[in-house]
Tab-separated table of C-alpha atoms in Angstrom:
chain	number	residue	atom	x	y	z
A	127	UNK	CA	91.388	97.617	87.237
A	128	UNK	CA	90.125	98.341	83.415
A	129	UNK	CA	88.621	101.897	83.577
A	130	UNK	CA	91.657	104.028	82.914
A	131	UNK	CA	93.161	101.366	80.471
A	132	UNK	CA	89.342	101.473	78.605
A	133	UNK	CA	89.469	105.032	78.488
A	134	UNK	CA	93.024	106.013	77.678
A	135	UNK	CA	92.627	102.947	74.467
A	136	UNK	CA	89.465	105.273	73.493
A	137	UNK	CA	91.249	108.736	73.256
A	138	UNK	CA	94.476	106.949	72.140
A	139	UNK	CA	93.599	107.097	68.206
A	140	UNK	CA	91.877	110.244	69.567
A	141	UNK	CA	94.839	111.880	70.272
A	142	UNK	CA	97.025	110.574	67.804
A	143	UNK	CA	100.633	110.874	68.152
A	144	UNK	CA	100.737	114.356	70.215
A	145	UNK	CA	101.859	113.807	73.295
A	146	UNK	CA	100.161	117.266	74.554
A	147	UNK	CA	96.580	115.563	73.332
A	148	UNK	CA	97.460	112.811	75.344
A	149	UNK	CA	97.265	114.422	78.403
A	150	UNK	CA	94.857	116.548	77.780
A	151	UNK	CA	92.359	114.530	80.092
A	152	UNK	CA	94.194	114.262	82.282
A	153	UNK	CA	94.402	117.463	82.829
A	154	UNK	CA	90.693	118.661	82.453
A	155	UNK	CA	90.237	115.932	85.391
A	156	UNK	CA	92.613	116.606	87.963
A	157	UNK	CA	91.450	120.460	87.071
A	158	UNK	CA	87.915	119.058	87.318
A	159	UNK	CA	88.804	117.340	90.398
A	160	UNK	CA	89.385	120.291	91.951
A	161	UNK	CA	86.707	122.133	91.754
A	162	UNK	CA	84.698	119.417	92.923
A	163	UNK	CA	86.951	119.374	95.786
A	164	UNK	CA	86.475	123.213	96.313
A	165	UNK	CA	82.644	122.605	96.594
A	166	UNK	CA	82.806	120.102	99.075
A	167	UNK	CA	85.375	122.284	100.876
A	168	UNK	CA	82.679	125.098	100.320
A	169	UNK	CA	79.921	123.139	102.197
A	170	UNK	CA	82.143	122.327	105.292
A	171	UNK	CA	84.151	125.694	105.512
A	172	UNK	CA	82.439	128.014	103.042
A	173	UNK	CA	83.021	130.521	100.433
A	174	UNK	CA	86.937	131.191	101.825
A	175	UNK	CA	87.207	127.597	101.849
A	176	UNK	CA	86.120	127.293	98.043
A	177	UNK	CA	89.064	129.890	96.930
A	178	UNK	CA	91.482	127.844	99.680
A	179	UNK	CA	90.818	124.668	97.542
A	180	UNK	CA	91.160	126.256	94.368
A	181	UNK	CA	94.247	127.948	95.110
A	182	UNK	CA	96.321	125.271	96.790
A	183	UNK	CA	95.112	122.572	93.827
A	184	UNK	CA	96.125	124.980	91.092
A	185	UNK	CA	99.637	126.362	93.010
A	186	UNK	CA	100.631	122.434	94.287
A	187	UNK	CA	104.006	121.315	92.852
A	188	UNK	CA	103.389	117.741	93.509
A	189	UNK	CA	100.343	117.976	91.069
A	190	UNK	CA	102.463	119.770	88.498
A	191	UNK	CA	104.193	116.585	87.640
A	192	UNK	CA	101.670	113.828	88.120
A	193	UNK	CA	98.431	115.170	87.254
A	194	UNK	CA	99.403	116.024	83.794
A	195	UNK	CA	101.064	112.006	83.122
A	196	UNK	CA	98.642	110.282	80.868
A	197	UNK	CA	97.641	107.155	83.345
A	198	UNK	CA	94.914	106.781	86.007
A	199	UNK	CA	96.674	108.962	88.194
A	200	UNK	CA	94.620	112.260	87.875
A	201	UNK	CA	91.056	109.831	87.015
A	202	UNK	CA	91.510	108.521	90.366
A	203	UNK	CA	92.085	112.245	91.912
A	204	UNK	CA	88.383	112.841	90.129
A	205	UNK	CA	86.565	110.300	91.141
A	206	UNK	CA	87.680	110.941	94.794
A	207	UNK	CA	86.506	114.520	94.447
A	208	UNK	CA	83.465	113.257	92.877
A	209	UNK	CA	82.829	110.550	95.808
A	210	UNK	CA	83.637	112.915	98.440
A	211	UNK	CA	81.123	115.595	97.447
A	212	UNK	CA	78.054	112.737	97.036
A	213	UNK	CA	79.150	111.661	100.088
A	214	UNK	CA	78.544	114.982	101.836
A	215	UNK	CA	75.231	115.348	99.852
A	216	UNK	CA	74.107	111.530	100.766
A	217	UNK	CA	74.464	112.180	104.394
A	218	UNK	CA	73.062	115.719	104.423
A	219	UNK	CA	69.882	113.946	102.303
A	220	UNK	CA	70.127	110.048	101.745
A	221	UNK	CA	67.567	109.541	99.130
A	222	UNK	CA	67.194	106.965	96.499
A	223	UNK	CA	68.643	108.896	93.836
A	224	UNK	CA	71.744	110.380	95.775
A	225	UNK	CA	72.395	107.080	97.072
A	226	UNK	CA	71.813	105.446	93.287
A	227	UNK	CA	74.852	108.610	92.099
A	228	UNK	CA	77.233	107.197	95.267
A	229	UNK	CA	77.054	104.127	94.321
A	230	UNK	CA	78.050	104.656	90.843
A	231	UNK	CA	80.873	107.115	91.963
A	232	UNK	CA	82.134	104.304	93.925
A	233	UNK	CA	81.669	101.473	91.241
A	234	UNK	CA	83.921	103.926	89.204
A	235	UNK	CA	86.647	104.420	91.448
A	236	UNK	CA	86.910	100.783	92.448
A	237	UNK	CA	87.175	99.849	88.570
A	238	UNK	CA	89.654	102.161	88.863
A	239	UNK	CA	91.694	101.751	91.761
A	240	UNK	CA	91.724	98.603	94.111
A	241	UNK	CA	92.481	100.923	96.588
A	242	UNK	CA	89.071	102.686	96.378
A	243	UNK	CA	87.802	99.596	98.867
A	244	UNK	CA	90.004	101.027	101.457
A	245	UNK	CA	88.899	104.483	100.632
A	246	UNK	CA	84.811	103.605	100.814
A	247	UNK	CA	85.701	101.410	104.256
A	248	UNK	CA	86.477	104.741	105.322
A	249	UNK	CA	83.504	106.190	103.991
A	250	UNK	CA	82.108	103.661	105.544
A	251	UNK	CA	83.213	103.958	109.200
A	252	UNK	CA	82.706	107.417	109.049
A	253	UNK	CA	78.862	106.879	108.157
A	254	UNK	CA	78.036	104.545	110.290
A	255	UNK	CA	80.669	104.322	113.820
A	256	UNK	CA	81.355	107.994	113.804
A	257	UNK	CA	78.152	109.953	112.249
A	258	UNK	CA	75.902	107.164	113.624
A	259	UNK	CA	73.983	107.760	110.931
A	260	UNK	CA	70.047	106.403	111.599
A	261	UNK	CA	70.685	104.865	107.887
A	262	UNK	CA	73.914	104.181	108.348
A	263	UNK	CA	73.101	100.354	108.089
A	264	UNK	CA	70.848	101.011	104.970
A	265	UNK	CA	73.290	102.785	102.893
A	266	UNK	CA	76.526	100.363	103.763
A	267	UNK	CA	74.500	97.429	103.079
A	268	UNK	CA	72.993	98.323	99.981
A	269	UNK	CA	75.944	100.305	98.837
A	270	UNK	CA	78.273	96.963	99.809
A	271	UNK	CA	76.201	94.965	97.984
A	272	UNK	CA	75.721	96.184	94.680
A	273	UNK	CA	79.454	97.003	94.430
A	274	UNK	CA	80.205	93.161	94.931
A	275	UNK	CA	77.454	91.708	92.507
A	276	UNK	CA	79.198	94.453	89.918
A	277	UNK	CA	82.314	93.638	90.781
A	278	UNK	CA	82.360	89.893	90.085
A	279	UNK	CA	84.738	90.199	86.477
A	280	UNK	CA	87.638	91.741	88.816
A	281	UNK	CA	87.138	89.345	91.625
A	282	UNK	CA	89.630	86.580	90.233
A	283	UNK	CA	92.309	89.491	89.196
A	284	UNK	CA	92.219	91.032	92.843
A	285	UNK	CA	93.176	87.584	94.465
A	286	UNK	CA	96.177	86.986	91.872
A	287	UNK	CA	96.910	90.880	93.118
A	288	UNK	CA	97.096	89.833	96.503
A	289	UNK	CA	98.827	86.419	95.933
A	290	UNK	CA	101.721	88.390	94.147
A	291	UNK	CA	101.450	90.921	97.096
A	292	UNK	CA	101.148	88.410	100.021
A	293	UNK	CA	105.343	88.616	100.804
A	294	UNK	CA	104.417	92.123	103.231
A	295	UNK	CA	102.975	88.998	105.753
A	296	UNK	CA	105.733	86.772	105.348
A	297	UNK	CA	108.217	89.838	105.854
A	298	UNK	CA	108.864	91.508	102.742
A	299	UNK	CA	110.240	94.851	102.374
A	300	UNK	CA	111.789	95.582	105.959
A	301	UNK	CA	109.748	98.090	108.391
A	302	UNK	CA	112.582	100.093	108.360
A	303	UNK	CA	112.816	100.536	104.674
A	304	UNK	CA	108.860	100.894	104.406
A	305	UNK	CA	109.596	103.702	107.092
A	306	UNK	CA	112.010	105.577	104.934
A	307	UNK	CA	109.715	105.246	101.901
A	308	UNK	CA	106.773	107.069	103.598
A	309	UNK	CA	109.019	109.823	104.983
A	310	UNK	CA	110.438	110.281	101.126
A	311	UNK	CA	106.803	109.716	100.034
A	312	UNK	CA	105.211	112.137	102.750
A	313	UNK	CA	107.759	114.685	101.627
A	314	UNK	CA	107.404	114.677	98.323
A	315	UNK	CA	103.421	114.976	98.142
A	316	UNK	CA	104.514	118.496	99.672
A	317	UNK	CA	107.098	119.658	97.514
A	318	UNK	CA	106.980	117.091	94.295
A	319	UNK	CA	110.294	115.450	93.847
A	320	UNK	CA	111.639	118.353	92.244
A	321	UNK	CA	113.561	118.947	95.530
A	322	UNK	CA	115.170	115.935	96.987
A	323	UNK	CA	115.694	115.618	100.552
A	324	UNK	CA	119.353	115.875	101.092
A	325	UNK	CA	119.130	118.836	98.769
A	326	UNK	CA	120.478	121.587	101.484
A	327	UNK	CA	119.030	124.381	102.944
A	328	UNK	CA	115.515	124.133	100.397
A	329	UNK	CA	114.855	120.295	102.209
A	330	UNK	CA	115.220	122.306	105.317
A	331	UNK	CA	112.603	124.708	104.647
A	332	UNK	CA	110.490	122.077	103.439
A	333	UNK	CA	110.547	119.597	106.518
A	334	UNK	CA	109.832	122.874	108.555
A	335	UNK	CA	106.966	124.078	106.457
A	336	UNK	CA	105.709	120.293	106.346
A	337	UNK	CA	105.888	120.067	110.195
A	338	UNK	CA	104.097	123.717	110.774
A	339	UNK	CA	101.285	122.840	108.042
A	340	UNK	CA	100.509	119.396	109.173
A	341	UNK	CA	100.458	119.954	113.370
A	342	UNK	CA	98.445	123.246	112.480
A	343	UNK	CA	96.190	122.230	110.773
A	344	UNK	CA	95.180	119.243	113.461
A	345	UNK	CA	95.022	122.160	116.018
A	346	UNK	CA	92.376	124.726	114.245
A	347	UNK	CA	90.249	122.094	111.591
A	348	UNK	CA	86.760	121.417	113.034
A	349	UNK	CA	85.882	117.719	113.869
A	350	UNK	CA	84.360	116.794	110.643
A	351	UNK	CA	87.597	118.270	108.276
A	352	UNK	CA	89.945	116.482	110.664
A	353	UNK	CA	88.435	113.499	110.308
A	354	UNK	CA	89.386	113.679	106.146
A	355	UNK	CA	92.924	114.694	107.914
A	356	UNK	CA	93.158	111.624	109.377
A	357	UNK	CA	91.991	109.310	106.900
A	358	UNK	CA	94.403	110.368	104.445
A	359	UNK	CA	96.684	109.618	107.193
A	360	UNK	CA	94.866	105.341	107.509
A	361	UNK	CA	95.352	105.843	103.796
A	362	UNK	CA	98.793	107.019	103.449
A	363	UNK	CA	99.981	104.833	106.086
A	364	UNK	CA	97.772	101.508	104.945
A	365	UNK	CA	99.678	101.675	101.777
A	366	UNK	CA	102.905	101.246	103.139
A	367	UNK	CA	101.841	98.241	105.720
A	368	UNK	CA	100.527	96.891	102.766
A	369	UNK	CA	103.910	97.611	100.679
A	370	UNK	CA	102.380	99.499	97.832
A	371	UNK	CA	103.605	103.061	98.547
A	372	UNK	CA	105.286	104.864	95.860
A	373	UNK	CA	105.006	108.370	94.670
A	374	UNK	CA	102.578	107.950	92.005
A	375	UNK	CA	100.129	106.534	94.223
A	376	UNK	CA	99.775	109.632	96.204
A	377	UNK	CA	97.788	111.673	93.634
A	378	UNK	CA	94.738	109.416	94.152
A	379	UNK	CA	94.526	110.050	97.843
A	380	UNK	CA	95.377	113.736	98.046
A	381	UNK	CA	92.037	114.919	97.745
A	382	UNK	CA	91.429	114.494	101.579
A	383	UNK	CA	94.920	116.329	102.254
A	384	UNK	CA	93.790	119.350	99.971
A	385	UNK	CA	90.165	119.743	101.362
A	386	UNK	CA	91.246	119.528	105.490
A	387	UNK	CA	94.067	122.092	104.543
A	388	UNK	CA	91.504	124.269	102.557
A	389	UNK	CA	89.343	124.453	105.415
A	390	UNK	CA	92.470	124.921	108.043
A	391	UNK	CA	93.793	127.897	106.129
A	392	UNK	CA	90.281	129.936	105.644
A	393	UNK	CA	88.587	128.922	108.815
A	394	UNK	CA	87.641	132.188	110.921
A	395	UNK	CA	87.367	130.471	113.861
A	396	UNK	CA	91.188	130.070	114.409
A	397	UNK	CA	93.305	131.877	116.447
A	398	UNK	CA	95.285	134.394	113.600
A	399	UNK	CA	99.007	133.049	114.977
A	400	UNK	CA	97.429	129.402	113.582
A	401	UNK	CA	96.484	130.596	110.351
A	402	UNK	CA	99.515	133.028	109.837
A	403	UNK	CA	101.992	130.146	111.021
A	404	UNK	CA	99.401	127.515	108.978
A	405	UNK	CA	99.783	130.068	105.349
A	406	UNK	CA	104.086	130.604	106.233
A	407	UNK	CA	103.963	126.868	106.252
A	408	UNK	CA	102.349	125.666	102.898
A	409	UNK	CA	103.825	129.400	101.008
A	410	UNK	CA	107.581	127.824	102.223
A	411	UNK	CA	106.527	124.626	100.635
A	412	UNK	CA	105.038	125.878	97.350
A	413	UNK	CA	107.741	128.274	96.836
A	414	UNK	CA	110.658	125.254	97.108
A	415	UNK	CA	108.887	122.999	95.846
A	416	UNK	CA	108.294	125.564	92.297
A	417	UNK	CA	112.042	126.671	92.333
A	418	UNK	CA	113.358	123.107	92.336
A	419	UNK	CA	110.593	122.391	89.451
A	420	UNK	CA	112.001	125.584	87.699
A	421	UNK	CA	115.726	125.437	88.443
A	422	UNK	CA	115.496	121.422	87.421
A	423	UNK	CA	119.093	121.121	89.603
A	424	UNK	CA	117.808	119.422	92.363
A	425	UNK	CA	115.234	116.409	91.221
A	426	UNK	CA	115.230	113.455	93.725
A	427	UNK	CA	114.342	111.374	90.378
A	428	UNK	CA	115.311	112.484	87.139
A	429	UNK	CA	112.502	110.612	85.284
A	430	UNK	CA	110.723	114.046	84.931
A	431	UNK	CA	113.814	115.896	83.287
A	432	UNK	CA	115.137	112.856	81.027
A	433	UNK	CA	115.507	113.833	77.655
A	434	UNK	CA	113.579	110.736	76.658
A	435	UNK	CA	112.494	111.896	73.014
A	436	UNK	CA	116.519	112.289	72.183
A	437	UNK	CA	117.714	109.138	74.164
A	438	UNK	CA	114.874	107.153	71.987
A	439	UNK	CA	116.315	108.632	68.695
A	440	UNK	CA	119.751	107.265	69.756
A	441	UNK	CA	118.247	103.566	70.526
A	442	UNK	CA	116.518	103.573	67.874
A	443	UNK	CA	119.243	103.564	65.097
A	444	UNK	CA	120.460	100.967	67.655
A	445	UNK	CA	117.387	99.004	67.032
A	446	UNK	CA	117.575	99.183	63.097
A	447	UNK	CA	121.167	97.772	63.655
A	448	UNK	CA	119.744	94.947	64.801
A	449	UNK	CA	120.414	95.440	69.038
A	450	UNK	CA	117.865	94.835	71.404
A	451	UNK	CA	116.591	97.892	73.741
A	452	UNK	CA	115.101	96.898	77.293
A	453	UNK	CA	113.413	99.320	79.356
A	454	UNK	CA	110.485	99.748	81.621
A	455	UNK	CA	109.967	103.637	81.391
A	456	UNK	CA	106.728	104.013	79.838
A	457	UNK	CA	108.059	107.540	78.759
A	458	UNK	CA	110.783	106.165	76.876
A	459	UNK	CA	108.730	103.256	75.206
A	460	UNK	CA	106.634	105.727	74.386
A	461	UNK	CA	109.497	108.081	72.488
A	462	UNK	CA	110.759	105.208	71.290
A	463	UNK	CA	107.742	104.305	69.559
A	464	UNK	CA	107.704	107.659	67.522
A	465	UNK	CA	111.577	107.522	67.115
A	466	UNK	CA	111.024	103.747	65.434
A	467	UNK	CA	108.272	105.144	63.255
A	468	UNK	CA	110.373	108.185	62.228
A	469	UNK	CA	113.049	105.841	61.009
A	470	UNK	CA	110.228	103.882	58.901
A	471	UNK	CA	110.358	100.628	61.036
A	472	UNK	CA	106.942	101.202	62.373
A	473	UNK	CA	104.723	102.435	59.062
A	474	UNK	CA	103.775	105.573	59.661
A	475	UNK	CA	100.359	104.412	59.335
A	476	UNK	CA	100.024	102.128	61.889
A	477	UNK	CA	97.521	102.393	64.859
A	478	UNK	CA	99.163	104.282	67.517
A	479	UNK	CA	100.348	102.401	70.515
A	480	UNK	CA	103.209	102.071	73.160
């Protein structure tokens, strides 16, 4: 969908050619994000909740690495911050004018994200099979409805999306490589990729700390935090029956993993082994997952340590030799860009662009 391409061609000239101004918003939203998060945390857990959000969004490794990338990665986060908090505000009061704000939230994220229909489906089921809502009808209807008349310019590029995606019916990837893919995926969302899996003893730690946090978590969250739990989990799973998963995905999703675990870790109504297990558990994974980013020795993928800006310099002379450079890391385009304008064959003048 447009929105973060819009956007990101709007700050572009912006920003210039400093790669620190081009994150920038992404940034301020994923930070934003956050404390949107923390309020709807606040409202089902309260005020320990709040600091519980804030803390784990500002001391997650995972986020370290993809919430900064300039892309829709950390607009998505927002927007599902934003949605979830207007959600929690439509129910508690569903009047014209919070309904009118949902329904814009929602136009956002799907004009961000074609995975934001699975996300309000959710919304959705929760509202009306699970809530039984007395307006439940109401607000899906009128909600559906406007978000399909609005929708109408990205119809035509969703069903080329699923044409090119259609293979996961006719086989595809195999289940069990789909199956290791989650696991990695799962995995990293805890500890970034800064730590690969078969890096011994730290993975260790890490499948331990994922095990305690998760299965604690489902034993002291109320009902209405646990169901967030486990609609990450339709989420996180959907995307791999669908054979979309990837790491970079994750990010957009996360804020119902962050808000159930917020509410887990501060609720008073747990037994104190639960919450003392439940904090061992998600300290083991922030402290492996921030000495792998630190130590930079044990990186499942090394597209976050690359020296891209010195490997562009390099290809570039190539390039003024007359070779041809193929590559599809948008980081290295991206240094290769400056590199080819350093050397004078880009003018230095020239709108910036990848």
């Amino acid at each position: 969908p447009p929105l973060a391409d819009a956007l990101l061609k709007i700050w572009r000239p912006i920003a210039g050619n400093e790669l620190w101004a081009l994150r920038l918003p992404s940034v301020a939203l994923y930070l934003t994000g956050i404390m949107l998060l923390a309020l709807s945390a606040e409202k089902l857990g309260g005020a320990r909740s709040f600091m519980a959000a804030i803390g784990i969004g500002i001391l997650w490794p995972f986020a370290f690495h993809f919430a900064r990338l300039v892309g829709w990665y950390s607009l998505c986060f927002f927007l599902v911050s934003l949605l979830t908090l207007n959600y929690l505000y439509l129910i508690e009061r569903p009047d014209n004018r919070r309904l009118a704000i949902f329904i814009l939230v929602a136009l956002l994220l799907v004009y961000t994200n074609y995975y934001g229909w699975i996300i309000l489906a959710c919304l959705a089921f929760d509202l009306a099979v699970i809530r039984r809502h007395p307006r439940s009808q109401t607000l899906v209807l009128a909600t559906f409805l406007v978000l399909v008349i609005a929708y109408l310019p990205i119809w035509s590029a969703i069903a080329i999306q699923v044409g090119s995606k259609a293979h996961f019916l006719d086989g595809g990837t195999s289940i069990a490589s789909r199956t290791i893919n989650a696991v990695f995926c799962l995995y990293s969302l805890f500890v970034s990729e800064a730590v690969a899996p078969w890096g011994f003893p730290q993975s260790i730690a890490a499948v331990l700390g994922i095990i305690f946090t998760l299965t604690c978590s489902a034993v002291v969250l109320p009902a209405i935090p646990r169901r967030f739990l486990v609609y990450f989990g339709v989420l996180f799973l959907g995307m791999f029956a669908l054979d979309i998963g990837n790491t970079k995905r994750l990010l957009g999703i996360s804020p119902w993993l962050i808000l159930p675990l917020a509410i887990a870790i501060s609720t008073s109504s747990a037994r104190k082994i639960l919450r003392n297990t439940l904090a061992v558990g998600m300290a083991t994974l922030a402290l492996v997952g921030w000495t792998g980013t630190i130590s930079r020795d044990h990186y499942s993928s090394l597209r976050f340590i690359e020296p891209w800006s010195d490997l562009a310099a390099v290809e570039a002379l190539s390039v003024a030799k007359g070779d041809i450079v193929i590559s599809n890391s948008p980081a290295f385009l991206y240094q290769m860009n400056e590199s080819l304008r350093n050397i004078g064959l880009i003018p230095k003048d020239a709108p910036p662009g990848l």
